[in-house]
Amino acid sequence: MTSGQSPSLIKVAVARPVTDTFTYLVPAELSAARLPGMRLKVPFGRGQALGFSLGPADEPSAEVRRRLKPVAQVLEATPALDSSILALAGFASTHYRHPLGEVLKAALPPGLNLPRSAPVPRESVGTTIVELLPEVTPDALKRAPALRATLTYLQAVGGVATIDQVAMAVDRGRANIRKLLERGFLRLTVAEPSSTDVSRSVFALGAPPIPTPEQAAALATLEEALKKQRFQTFLLHGVTGSGKTEVYLRLVANGLARRLGALILVPEIALTPQLIGRFQARFGQKVALLHSGLKDSERLAEWQRLRRGAAKIAVGVRSAVWAPVQDLGIIIVDEEHDSSFKQEEKLRYQARDLAVVRAQQSQCLVVLGSATPSLESLENVRRNRYQIVELLHRVDDRPMPSIEVIDLRKARPRQPEATDEAPVLSLQARDAIAATLASRQQVILFLNRRGHATFVTCEVCGASVRCTDCDVCLTFHLSTERLECHYCGKWQPLPRECVACGGPLLQLGLGTERIERELAEAFPQARIARLDRDAAKSASDITDILTRFANRELDLLVGTQMVAKGHD
């Protein structure tokens, strides 16, 4: 800018709940602010706010120009958001009717979503590896569930993992490691940065399995589309156990060979540990994880690795749809039907749909995988918007499970056993469980209801106990002996009688607590655990229960949808 020339103007999206964009002056010393995607500190109202440069602005009238304010600070040397993320945010802002500045803020990790300078990237000085001593077992820590969860995780992955991997898998993983080191349960070694792909040796799974004919045919179709490097959407409809994950892995490997990045979206990290572990095992340090279970500094570090190109594969939950993957060539949405891909707070969006839009804008391949595809995806297949690829058979030709529908009105045991309540499990179910336990195999029981009884009603007047805020029936939880609302969290003690007429109360309906209690009475020698939001309140609890089940320390596992997420 020459002496005497007026300052240039830029259009800025401010991270505040306002729908308009604003024009600011760019002083000569802050010329970098003109780059689209640059994070800025700008005066706004009576204070200052985080803003995002959208590039040059149109020249206003002289009167308006005199009232314009200059940019206060450029917050980093290079743009935080590239053109693809700006385009995706622009679509989301318009489609979901949300302020653009707040959409752009939501696309950034903690540390970059505030009006302050970017934290210095954490440089790797080596990879610290945690090793479980051979003589140590989780049973030594029965009274310390958090430490036990760390040990069971290490035991499940072969006794060795990096500190970062433990921290991502278990709540307070780093603190737990320090305590276990003090007790002499672990030892540490440090690998040099040059020995890359530590995860490959840590989670070594042996040679990749040979694809089945169906997998090979699906891969051939997808890899042919990948070669074209243009937008195309595939619905990978594979029955449970057909090997969809191996198709993902080989497709991503093919993309890496072409120097293309990959984005993999999963419903919940805590409920899909095997998929995450297999990606880390196959691709090592090329994988970056993005989810809320990480510390803010860890999420920022993973995000920065992606932006620098040090990691080429992003694996995460719905918010990872904004991940800055370089040279993006493949987007995979696993369990695309899952409702977890819907963001219900603040910026409301459907991550699966945004993934398709991002693939269209980036001209890359997108694969939506599911054993039970959503109706929207099936309709898009019918309209020839999506192409379907099917895996109709399980790996190794394992037979599909037999399904038997039992009418409990006829099959329920007539005489209650050891309880005043009528048994829930049918005689057929009890016999099948007994036979399975006798053959030293494990059983999973799924019921999508928490608690002991789903509602409490008066035997005389029929009035039910309802939430005063949500007007839904309260669920009775036997473990806490109280009624809870599963929508707002409000709770109250179980009344002794009906508040309306004083009549006796009946506990009707059933939940996982009641199933667990009945199983304990019917199979007193069995080792039983419950997996729902009441029994597993943290990622550590989930990891502990699943690894104990994987290690055959449990015989029966009863739970909600947590037990139905593709655990092998």
Coordinates of C-alpha atoms in Angstrom, one line a residue:
M1 CA 0.0 0.0 0.0
T2 CA 1.6 3.3 -1.1
S3 CA 1.8 6.4 1.1
G4 CA -1.5 8.3 1.1
Q5 CA -3.5 5.4 -0.2
S6 CA -6.7 4.6 1.7
P7 CA -6.7 1.4 3.8
S8 CA -8.2 -1.6 2.1
L9 CA -11.5 -3.1 3.2
I10 CA -12.4 -6.7 4.1
K11 CA -15.6 -8.5 4.9
V12 CA -15.6 -10.2 8.3
A13 CA -17.9 -12.8 9.9
V14 CA -18.0 -12.1 13.6
A15 CA -18.4 -15.0 16.0
R16 CA -21.5 -13.5 17.6
P17 CA -25.2 -14.4 17.2
V18 CA -25.7 -11.9 14.4
T19 CA -26.7 -12.8 10.8
D20 CA -24.9 -10.0 8.9
T21 CA -21.2 -9.8 7.9
F22 CA -19.3 -6.5 8.6
T23 CA -16.8 -4.4 6.8
Y24 CA -13.5 -3.4 8.5
L25 CA -10.5 -1.4 7.5
V26 CA -7.1 -3.1 7.1
P27 CA -4.1 -1.1 8.4
A28 CA -0.9 -1.5 6.3
E29 CA 0.8 -3.4 9.1
L30 CA -2.0 -6.0 9.2
S31 CA -2.2 -6.7 5.4
A32 CA -2.4 -10.5 6.2
A33 CA -6.0 -9.9 7.4
R34 CA -7.1 -9.8 3.7
L35 CA -6.5 -13.6 3.4
P36 CA -9.8 -15.5 3.5
G37 CA -10.0 -17.7 6.6
M38 CA -7.7 -15.6 8.8
R39 CA -8.6 -15.4 12.4
L40 CA -8.9 -11.7 13.6
K41 CA -9.6 -9.7 16.7
V42 CA -12.0 -6.9 15.7
P43 CA -13.8 -4.2 17.6
F44 CA -17.4 -5.1 18.0
G45 CA -20.0 -3.2 20.1
R46 CA -18.4 -2.0 23.3
G47 CA -15.7 -4.6 23.2
Q48 CA -13.8 -6.9 20.9
A49 CA -14.7 -10.2 19.3
L50 CA -13.3 -13.0 17.2
G51 CA -13.8 -12.5 13.5
F52 CA -13.0 -14.4 10.3
S53 CA -11.8 -12.7 7.2
L54 CA -14.0 -13.4 4.1
G55 CA -11.8 -11.5 1.7
P56 CA -12.1 -8.1 0.1
A57 CA -15.2 -6.0 0.6
D58 CA -17.0 -3.7 -1.7
E59 CA -16.2 0.0 -1.5
P60 CA -19.0 1.8 0.5
S61 CA -20.1 5.4 0.3
A62 CA -17.7 8.0 1.8
E63 CA -20.0 8.6 4.7
V64 CA -20.1 4.9 5.6
R65 CA -16.3 4.6 5.2
R66 CA -15.7 7.3 7.7
R67 CA -17.5 5.3 10.4
L68 CA -15.6 2.0 9.7
K69 CA -13.3 0.6 12.3
P70 CA -9.9 -1.0 11.7
V71 CA -8.9 -4.6 12.5
A72 CA -7.3 -4.8 15.9
Q73 CA -5.1 -7.8 15.5
V74 CA -4.3 -10.7 13.2
L75 CA -4.2 -13.7 15.4
E76 CA -1.9 -16.1 13.5
A77 CA 0.5 -16.1 10.5
T78 CA -1.6 -18.3 8.2
P79 CA -5.4 -18.8 7.7
A80 CA -7.0 -21.1 10.2
L81 CA -9.7 -22.1 7.7
D82 CA -9.1 -23.1 4.1
S83 CA -11.4 -22.5 1.2
S84 CA -13.1 -25.9 1.6
I85 CA -14.1 -25.3 5.2
L86 CA -15.2 -21.7 4.4
A87 CA -17.4 -23.1 1.6
L88 CA -18.9 -25.8 3.8
A89 CA -19.6 -23.3 6.6
G90 CA -21.3 -21.0 4.1
F91 CA -23.6 -23.8 3.1
A92 CA -24.3 -24.8 6.7
S93 CA -25.0 -21.1 7.6
T94 CA -27.6 -20.8 4.8
H95 CA -29.1 -24.2 5.0
Y96 CA -29.4 -24.5 8.8
R97 CA -30.1 -20.7 9.2
H98 CA -27.3 -20.1 11.7
P99 CA -24.9 -17.0 11.9
L100 CA -21.9 -17.6 9.7
G101 CA -19.4 -16.4 12.3
E102 CA -20.7 -18.9 14.9
V103 CA -20.5 -21.7 12.3
L104 CA -16.9 -20.9 11.6
K105 CA -16.2 -20.7 15.3
A106 CA -17.7 -24.2 15.7
A107 CA -15.4 -25.5 13.0
L108 CA -12.3 -24.7 15.1
P109 CA -10.9 -26.7 18.0
P110 CA -10.5 -25.3 21.6
G111 CA -7.7 -22.8 21.7
L112 CA -8.6 -21.3 18.3
N113 CA -12.2 -20.4 19.0
L114 CA -11.3 -17.4 21.2
P115 CA -10.1 -13.9 20.2
R116 CA -6.5 -14.6 21.2
S117 CA -3.3 -15.7 19.5
A118 CA -3.0 -19.3 18.4
P119 CA -1.2 -21.6 20.9
V120 CA 2.2 -22.8 19.9
P121 CA 2.0 -26.3 18.2
R122 CA 3.3 -29.1 20.4
E123 CA 6.4 -30.5 18.9
S124 CA 7.0 -34.2 19.2
V125 CA 10.2 -35.2 21.0
G126 CA 9.5 -38.9 20.9
T127 CA 6.7 -41.3 21.6
T128 CA 6.3 -42.6 25.2
I129 CA 5.1 -46.2 25.3
V130 CA 3.4 -47.7 28.4
E131 CA 3.9 -51.4 29.0
L132 CA 1.9 -53.5 31.5
L133 CA 4.1 -55.7 33.6
P134 CA 3.3 -59.4 32.9
E135 CA 2.4 -60.3 36.5
V136 CA -0.1 -57.5 36.9
T137 CA -3.9 -58.1 36.5
P138 CA -6.8 -55.8 36.8
D139 CA -8.1 -57.8 39.8
A140 CA -5.5 -56.1 41.9
L141 CA -7.5 -52.9 41.7
K142 CA -11.0 -53.9 42.3
R143 CA -11.6 -50.9 44.6
A144 CA -10.1 -48.4 42.1
P145 CA -12.4 -48.5 39.0
A146 CA -10.5 -45.7 37.1
L147 CA -7.1 -47.4 37.5
R148 CA -8.7 -50.8 36.8
A149 CA -10.2 -49.4 33.6
T150 CA -6.7 -48.3 32.5
L151 CA -5.3 -51.8 33.2
T152 CA -8.1 -53.6 31.4
Y153 CA -7.6 -51.4 28.4
L154 CA -3.9 -52.1 28.3
Q155 CA -4.6 -55.8 28.8
A156 CA -7.1 -55.8 25.9
V157 CA -4.6 -54.3 23.5
G158 CA -1.8 -56.7 24.3
G159 CA -0.2 -54.9 27.2
V160 CA 1.4 -52.1 25.3
A161 CA 0.1 -48.7 24.1
T162 CA 1.3 -45.1 23.8
I163 CA 0.4 -42.6 26.5
D164 CA -1.7 -40.7 23.9
Q165 CA -3.7 -43.8 23.1
V166 CA -4.4 -44.5 26.7
A167 CA -5.4 -40.8 27.2
M168 CA -7.8 -41.0 24.3
A169 CA -9.4 -44.3 25.4
V170 CA -9.7 -43.8 29.2
D171 CA -10.9 -40.8 31.2
R172 CA -8.0 -39.2 33.2
G173 CA -5.7 -41.6 31.4
R174 CA -2.5 -39.6 32.0
A175 CA -3.2 -39.2 35.7
N176 CA -4.0 -42.9 36.0
I177 CA -0.7 -43.8 34.3
R178 CA 1.2 -41.7 36.9
K179 CA -0.6 -43.5 39.8
L180 CA 0.0 -47.0 38.2
L181 CA 3.7 -46.1 37.7
E182 CA 4.0 -45.2 41.4
R183 CA 2.5 -48.6 42.3
G184 CA 5.0 -50.4 40.1
F185 CA 2.3 -51.8 37.7
L186 CA 3.7 -50.2 34.5
R187 CA 7.0 -49.3 32.9
L188 CA 7.8 -46.6 30.3
T189 CA 10.0 -46.6 27.2
V190 CA 10.5 -43.8 24.7
A191 CA 10.7 -44.4 20.9
E192 CA 12.4 -41.8 18.8
P193 CA 10.3 -39.8 16.3
S194 CA 12.1 -41.5 13.5
S195 CA 10.6 -44.8 14.4
T196 CA 7.2 -43.8 13.1
D197 CA 4.1 -45.9 13.2
V198 CA 4.5 -46.9 16.8
S199 CA 0.8 -47.7 16.8
R200 CA 1.4 -50.3 14.1
S201 CA 3.7 -52.3 16.3
V202 CA 1.6 -51.6 19.5
F203 CA -1.7 -52.7 18.0
A204 CA -0.3 -55.2 15.5
L205 CA -3.1 -57.3 14.1
G206 CA -1.0 -59.4 11.8
A207 CA -1.3 -59.4 8.0
P208 CA -4.5 -57.9 6.7
P209 CA -7.1 -60.6 6.0
I210 CA -7.7 -61.7 2.4
P211 CA -10.9 -60.0 1.1
T212 CA -13.9 -62.2 0.4
P213 CA -15.2 -62.2 -3.1
E214 CA -17.9 -59.7 -2.1
Q215 CA -15.4 -57.4 -0.4
A216 CA -13.1 -57.6 -3.5
A217 CA -16.0 -56.7 -5.8
A218 CA -17.0 -53.8 -3.5
L219 CA -13.5 -52.6 -3.4
A220 CA -13.1 -52.8 -7.1
T221 CA -16.2 -50.6 -7.6
L222 CA -15.1 -48.0 -5.0
E223 CA -11.4 -47.9 -6.1
E224 CA -12.5 -47.4 -9.7
A225 CA -14.6 -44.4 -8.6
L226 CA -11.6 -43.2 -6.5
K227 CA -9.4 -43.1 -9.6
K228 CA -11.7 -40.6 -11.2
Q229 CA -11.3 -38.1 -8.3
R230 CA -14.7 -36.6 -8.6
F231 CA -17.8 -36.5 -6.5
Q232 CA -19.7 -39.7 -6.2
T233 CA -21.8 -41.1 -3.3
F234 CA -21.9 -44.8 -2.5
L235 CA -24.2 -46.6 0.0
L236 CA -22.2 -49.6 1.4
H237 CA -25.0 -51.8 2.6
G238 CA -23.4 -54.7 4.4
V239 CA -25.0 -57.1 6.8
T240 CA -23.5 -57.3 10.3
G241 CA -20.2 -59.2 10.2
S242 CA -19.7 -58.8 6.4
G243 CA -16.4 -56.9 6.8
K244 CA -17.3 -53.3 6.0
T245 CA -14.4 -52.0 8.2
E246 CA -11.9 -54.0 6.1
V247 CA -13.4 -52.3 3.0
Y248 CA -12.9 -48.9 4.6
L249 CA -9.3 -49.8 5.6
R250 CA -8.3 -50.9 2.1
L251 CA -10.0 -48.0 0.4
V252 CA -8.2 -45.5 2.6
A253 CA -4.9 -47.3 2.0
N254 CA -5.6 -47.0 -1.8
G255 CA -6.2 -43.3 -1.3
L256 CA -3.0 -42.8 0.7
A257 CA -1.1 -44.4 -2.1
R258 CA -2.5 -41.7 -4.3
R259 CA -1.5 -39.1 -1.7
L260 CA -5.2 -38.4 -0.8
G261 CA -6.4 -37.7 2.7
A262 CA -9.4 -39.4 4.3
L263 CA -12.1 -38.4 6.8
I264 CA -13.9 -41.1 8.7
L265 CA -17.0 -40.2 10.8
V266 CA -18.3 -42.6 13.5
P267 CA -21.3 -42.2 15.8
E268 CA -19.5 -42.3 19.2
I269 CA -15.8 -42.9 19.8
A270 CA -16.4 -44.6 23.1
L271 CA -18.8 -47.1 21.6
T272 CA -16.6 -48.0 18.5
P273 CA -13.2 -48.8 20.0
Q274 CA -12.5 -51.6 17.6
L275 CA -12.9 -49.5 14.5
I276 CA -10.6 -46.8 15.9
G277 CA -8.1 -49.4 17.0
R278 CA -8.0 -51.0 13.6
F279 CA -7.3 -47.7 11.8
Q280 CA -4.5 -46.9 14.3
A281 CA -3.1 -50.4 13.9
R282 CA -3.1 -50.2 10.1
F283 CA -2.0 -46.6 9.6
G284 CA -0.3 -45.6 12.9
Q285 CA 0.7 -41.9 13.3
K286 CA -1.1 -41.0 10.1
V287 CA -4.4 -41.1 12.1
A288 CA -5.6 -38.1 14.1
L289 CA -8.5 -38.5 16.5
L290 CA -11.0 -35.7 17.0
H291 CA -13.6 -36.1 19.8
S292 CA -14.7 -34.5 23.0
G293 CA -13.1 -37.2 25.1
L294 CA -9.7 -35.6 24.5
K295 CA -8.3 -32.7 26.5
D296 CA -8.5 -29.3 24.8
S297 CA -4.8 -29.3 24.2
E298 CA -4.9 -32.8 22.7
R299 CA -7.7 -31.9 20.3
L300 CA -5.8 -28.8 19.2
A301 CA -2.7 -30.9 18.7
E302 CA -4.5 -33.4 16.6
W303 CA -6.2 -30.6 14.6
Q304 CA -2.8 -29.0 14.0
R305 CA -1.3 -32.3 12.8
L306 CA -4.1 -32.5 10.2
R307 CA -3.7 -28.9 9.0
R308 CA 0.1 -29.3 8.7
G309 CA -0.4 -32.5 6.7
A310 CA 1.5 -34.6 9.4
A311 CA -1.7 -36.7 9.7
K312 CA -3.6 -37.6 6.6
I313 CA -6.5 -39.5 8.2
A314 CA -9.1 -37.9 10.5
V315 CA -11.3 -40.2 12.6
G316 CA -13.9 -38.6 14.8
V317 CA -17.5 -38.0 15.7
R318 CA -19.8 -35.6 14.0
S319 CA -17.8 -32.4 14.7
A320 CA -14.9 -34.0 12.7
V321 CA -16.8 -33.1 9.6
W322 CA -14.9 -29.8 9.8
A323 CA -11.5 -31.4 10.1
P324 CA -8.8 -29.7 8.0
V325 CA -7.8 -32.9 6.1
Q326 CA -5.3 -32.0 3.4
D327 CA -5.9 -33.3 -0.2
L328 CA -9.2 -34.8 0.8
G329 CA -10.1 -37.7 -1.4
I330 CA -12.3 -40.0 0.7
I331 CA -15.1 -39.4 3.2
I332 CA -16.5 -42.4 5.1
V333 CA -19.6 -42.2 7.3
D334 CA -19.8 -45.4 9.4
E335 CA -23.3 -46.4 10.7
E336 CA -24.7 -43.6 8.6
H337 CA -28.2 -44.2 10.0
D338 CA -27.2 -43.4 13.6
S339 CA -29.0 -40.4 15.2
S340 CA -25.8 -39.4 16.9
F341 CA -24.8 -37.6 13.7
K342 CA -27.5 -35.0 14.5
Q343 CA -26.2 -32.0 16.4
E344 CA -29.1 -30.8 18.5
E345 CA -27.6 -27.8 20.3
K346 CA -26.6 -24.3 19.1
L347 CA -25.7 -25.0 15.5
R348 CA -28.1 -27.8 14.5
Y349 CA -26.9 -29.9 11.7
Q350 CA -26.8 -33.5 10.3
A351 CA -23.1 -34.5 10.0
R352 CA -23.9 -37.2 7.4
D353 CA -25.5 -34.7 5.1
L354 CA -22.8 -32.2 5.6
A355 CA -20.2 -34.9 4.7
V356 CA -22.0 -35.4 1.4
V357 CA -22.0 -31.7 0.7
R358 CA -18.3 -31.4 1.6
A359 CA -17.5 -34.3 -0.8
Q360 CA -19.5 -32.5 -3.5
Q361 CA -17.6 -29.3 -2.9
S362 CA -14.2 -31.1 -2.7
Q363 CA -15.0 -33.3 -5.7
C364 CA -14.2 -36.5 -3.8
L365 CA -15.6 -39.9 -3.0
V366 CA -18.1 -40.4 -0.1
V367 CA -19.1 -43.8 1.3
L368 CA -22.0 -44.2 3.7
G369 CA -21.8 -47.5 5.5
S370 CA -24.6 -49.3 7.4
A371 CA -26.2 -52.7 8.0
T372 CA -29.6 -50.9 8.3
P373 CA -29.4 -47.8 6.0
S374 CA -31.6 -44.8 6.7
L375 CA -34.7 -44.3 4.7
E376 CA -33.2 -41.1 3.3
S377 CA -30.2 -42.9 1.9
L378 CA -32.4 -45.7 0.5
E379 CA -34.6 -43.1 -1.2
N380 CA -31.5 -41.5 -2.7
V381 CA -30.5 -44.9 -4.1
R382 CA -33.9 -45.3 -5.6
R383 CA -33.6 -41.9 -7.3
N384 CA -30.1 -42.8 -8.6
R385 CA -28.4 -40.1 -6.6
Y386 CA -26.4 -42.7 -4.7
Q387 CA -25.0 -45.9 -6.0
I388 CA -25.4 -49.0 -3.8
V389 CA -22.7 -51.6 -3.1
E390 CA -23.9 -54.6 -1.1
L391 CA -22.2 -57.2 1.1
L392 CA -24.9 -59.8 1.6
H393 CA -22.8 -62.5 3.3
R394 CA -20.8 -62.7 6.4
V395 CA -17.0 -63.2 6.4
D396 CA -16.1 -66.9 6.2
D397 CA -19.7 -67.7 5.2
R398 CA -20.8 -67.6 8.8
P399 CA -24.5 -68.2 9.0
M400 CA -26.9 -65.3 9.8
P401 CA -28.4 -65.6 13.3
S402 CA -31.7 -67.3 13.6
I403 CA -34.5 -65.0 14.9
E404 CA -37.4 -66.2 16.9
V405 CA -40.3 -63.9 17.9
I406 CA -41.8 -65.0 21.2
D407 CA -45.3 -63.9 22.4
L408 CA -44.7 -63.2 26.2
R409 CA -48.5 -63.3 26.7
K410 CA -48.2 -67.1 26.2
A411 CA -44.6 -67.9 26.9
R412 CA -44.1 -66.0 30.2
P413 CA -43.5 -68.3 33.1
R414 CA -46.6 -68.7 35.2
Q415 CA -45.0 -69.0 38.6
P416 CA -42.7 -66.1 39.6
E417 CA -39.4 -67.2 40.8
A418 CA -37.8 -65.6 43.9
T419 CA -39.6 -62.3 43.2
D420 CA -43.1 -60.9 43.6
E421 CA -43.0 -59.6 40.0
A422 CA -43.9 -61.7 37.0
P423 CA -40.7 -62.8 35.2
V424 CA -39.7 -60.9 32.1
L425 CA -37.7 -63.5 30.3
S426 CA -39.5 -66.3 28.5
L427 CA -38.8 -69.9 29.2
Q428 CA -37.2 -70.2 25.7
A429 CA -34.9 -67.3 26.5
R430 CA -33.9 -68.8 29.8
D431 CA -33.2 -72.2 28.3
A432 CA -31.1 -70.6 25.5
I433 CA -29.1 -68.6 28.1
A434 CA -28.6 -71.7 30.2
A435 CA -27.4 -73.7 27.2
T436 CA -25.0 -70.9 26.2
L437 CA -23.5 -70.6 29.6
A438 CA -23.2 -74.4 29.8
S439 CA -21.1 -74.3 26.7
R440 CA -18.9 -71.6 28.3
Q441 CA -20.0 -68.9 25.8
Q442 CA -21.2 -65.4 26.5
V443 CA -24.6 -63.7 26.2
I444 CA -25.6 -60.2 25.4
L445 CA -29.1 -59.0 26.2
F446 CA -30.3 -55.8 24.6
L447 CA -33.2 -53.6 25.9
N448 CA -33.4 -50.0 24.9
R449 CA -34.8 -48.8 28.3
R450 CA -32.9 -47.8 31.4
G451 CA -34.1 -48.2 35.0
H452 CA -36.2 -50.8 36.7
A453 CA -39.8 -49.8 35.7
T454 CA -40.6 -47.4 32.9
F455 CA -43.6 -45.9 34.8
V456 CA -45.4 -46.0 38.1
T457 CA -49.2 -45.8 38.2
C458 CA -52.0 -46.0 40.7
E459 CA -53.9 -49.2 40.9
V460 CA -57.1 -47.4 41.9
C461 CA -57.4 -44.3 39.8
G462 CA -54.8 -45.0 37.1
A463 CA -52.9 -41.8 37.6
S464 CA -49.2 -42.0 36.7
V465 CA -46.3 -40.1 38.3
R466 CA -45.2 -37.6 35.7
C467 CA -42.4 -35.0 35.3
T468 CA -43.8 -31.5 36.1
D469 CA -41.6 -29.9 33.5
C470 CA -41.8 -32.4 30.6
D471 CA -45.1 -34.1 31.2
V472 CA -43.7 -37.6 30.6
C473 CA -43.9 -40.6 33.0
L474 CA -41.0 -40.8 35.4
T475 CA -38.8 -43.9 35.3
F476 CA -38.2 -45.8 38.6
H477 CA -34.5 -46.7 39.3
L478 CA -34.1 -49.4 41.8
S479 CA -30.4 -48.7 42.5
T480 CA -31.2 -45.1 43.7
E481 CA -34.8 -45.8 44.8
R482 CA -36.1 -42.7 43.1
L483 CA -38.0 -41.6 40.0
E484 CA -36.1 -39.9 37.2
C485 CA -37.0 -38.0 34.1
H486 CA -34.8 -39.1 31.2
Y487 CA -35.4 -35.9 29.3
C488 CA -34.5 -33.1 31.8
G489 CA -32.9 -35.1 34.6
K490 CA -35.4 -34.1 37.3
W491 CA -35.9 -36.6 40.0
Q492 CA -38.0 -37.3 43.2
P493 CA -38.2 -40.0 45.8
L494 CA -40.7 -42.9 45.1
P495 CA -43.9 -42.0 46.9
R496 CA -45.5 -44.6 49.1
E497 CA -49.0 -44.0 47.8
C498 CA -50.8 -42.2 45.0
V499 CA -50.8 -38.4 45.7
A500 CA -54.2 -38.1 43.9
C501 CA -56.3 -40.7 45.8
G502 CA -54.0 -42.5 48.2
G503 CA -54.2 -45.8 46.4
P504 CA -51.3 -48.3 46.0
L505 CA -48.8 -47.8 43.3
L506 CA -47.8 -50.3 40.6
Q507 CA -44.4 -50.4 38.9
L508 CA -45.0 -51.3 35.3
G509 CA -42.8 -51.6 32.3
L510 CA -39.2 -52.9 32.4
G511 CA -35.7 -51.6 31.9
T512 CA -32.2 -52.9 32.1
E513 CA -32.0 -52.8 35.9
R514 CA -34.9 -55.3 36.1
I515 CA -33.4 -57.6 33.5
E516 CA -30.1 -57.6 35.4
R517 CA -31.9 -58.4 38.7
E518 CA -33.8 -61.3 37.1
L519 CA -30.7 -62.7 35.5
A520 CA -28.9 -62.6 38.8
E521 CA -31.8 -64.6 40.4
A522 CA -32.1 -67.1 37.6
F523 CA -28.3 -67.6 37.1
P524 CA -26.6 -67.0 40.4
Q525 CA -23.3 -68.4 39.3
A526 CA -23.0 -66.2 36.2
R527 CA -20.8 -63.1 36.1
I528 CA -23.2 -60.3 35.1
A529 CA -22.6 -56.6 34.1
R530 CA -24.9 -53.8 32.9
L531 CA -23.9 -51.3 30.2
D532 CA -26.1 -48.2 30.1
R533 CA -25.8 -44.5 31.0
D534 CA -26.5 -45.4 34.7
A535 CA -23.9 -48.1 35.1
A536 CA -21.3 -46.5 32.8
K537 CA -21.1 -42.8 33.5
S538 CA -17.8 -42.2 31.8
A539 CA -15.6 -43.4 29.0
S540 CA -13.5 -45.3 31.7
D541 CA -16.5 -47.2 32.8
I542 CA -17.5 -48.1 29.2
T543 CA -13.9 -49.2 28.5
D544 CA -13.7 -51.2 31.7
I545 CA -16.9 -53.2 31.1
L546 CA -16.2 -53.8 27.4
T547 CA -12.7 -55.0 28.0
R548 CA -13.8 -57.3 30.8
F549 CA -16.4 -58.8 28.5
A550 CA -13.8 -59.1 25.7
N551 CA -11.4 -60.8 28.2
R552 CA -14.2 -63.3 29.1
E553 CA -14.3 -62.0 32.7
L554 CA -18.1 -61.6 32.2
D555 CA -20.7 -64.2 31.2
L556 CA -23.8 -62.0 30.7
L557 CA -23.9 -58.4 29.5
V558 CA -27.2 -56.5 29.5
G559 CA -27.6 -53.0 28.2
T560 CA -29.1 -50.4 26.0
Q561 CA -27.8 -49.4 22.5
M562 CA -24.3 -49.4 24.0
V563 CA -24.2 -53.1 23.5
A564 CA -25.3 -52.9 19.8
K565 CA -22.5 -51.0 18.3
G566 CA -20.6 -53.6 16.3
H567 CA -18.5 -55.1 19.1
D568 CA -16.7 -58.3 17.8

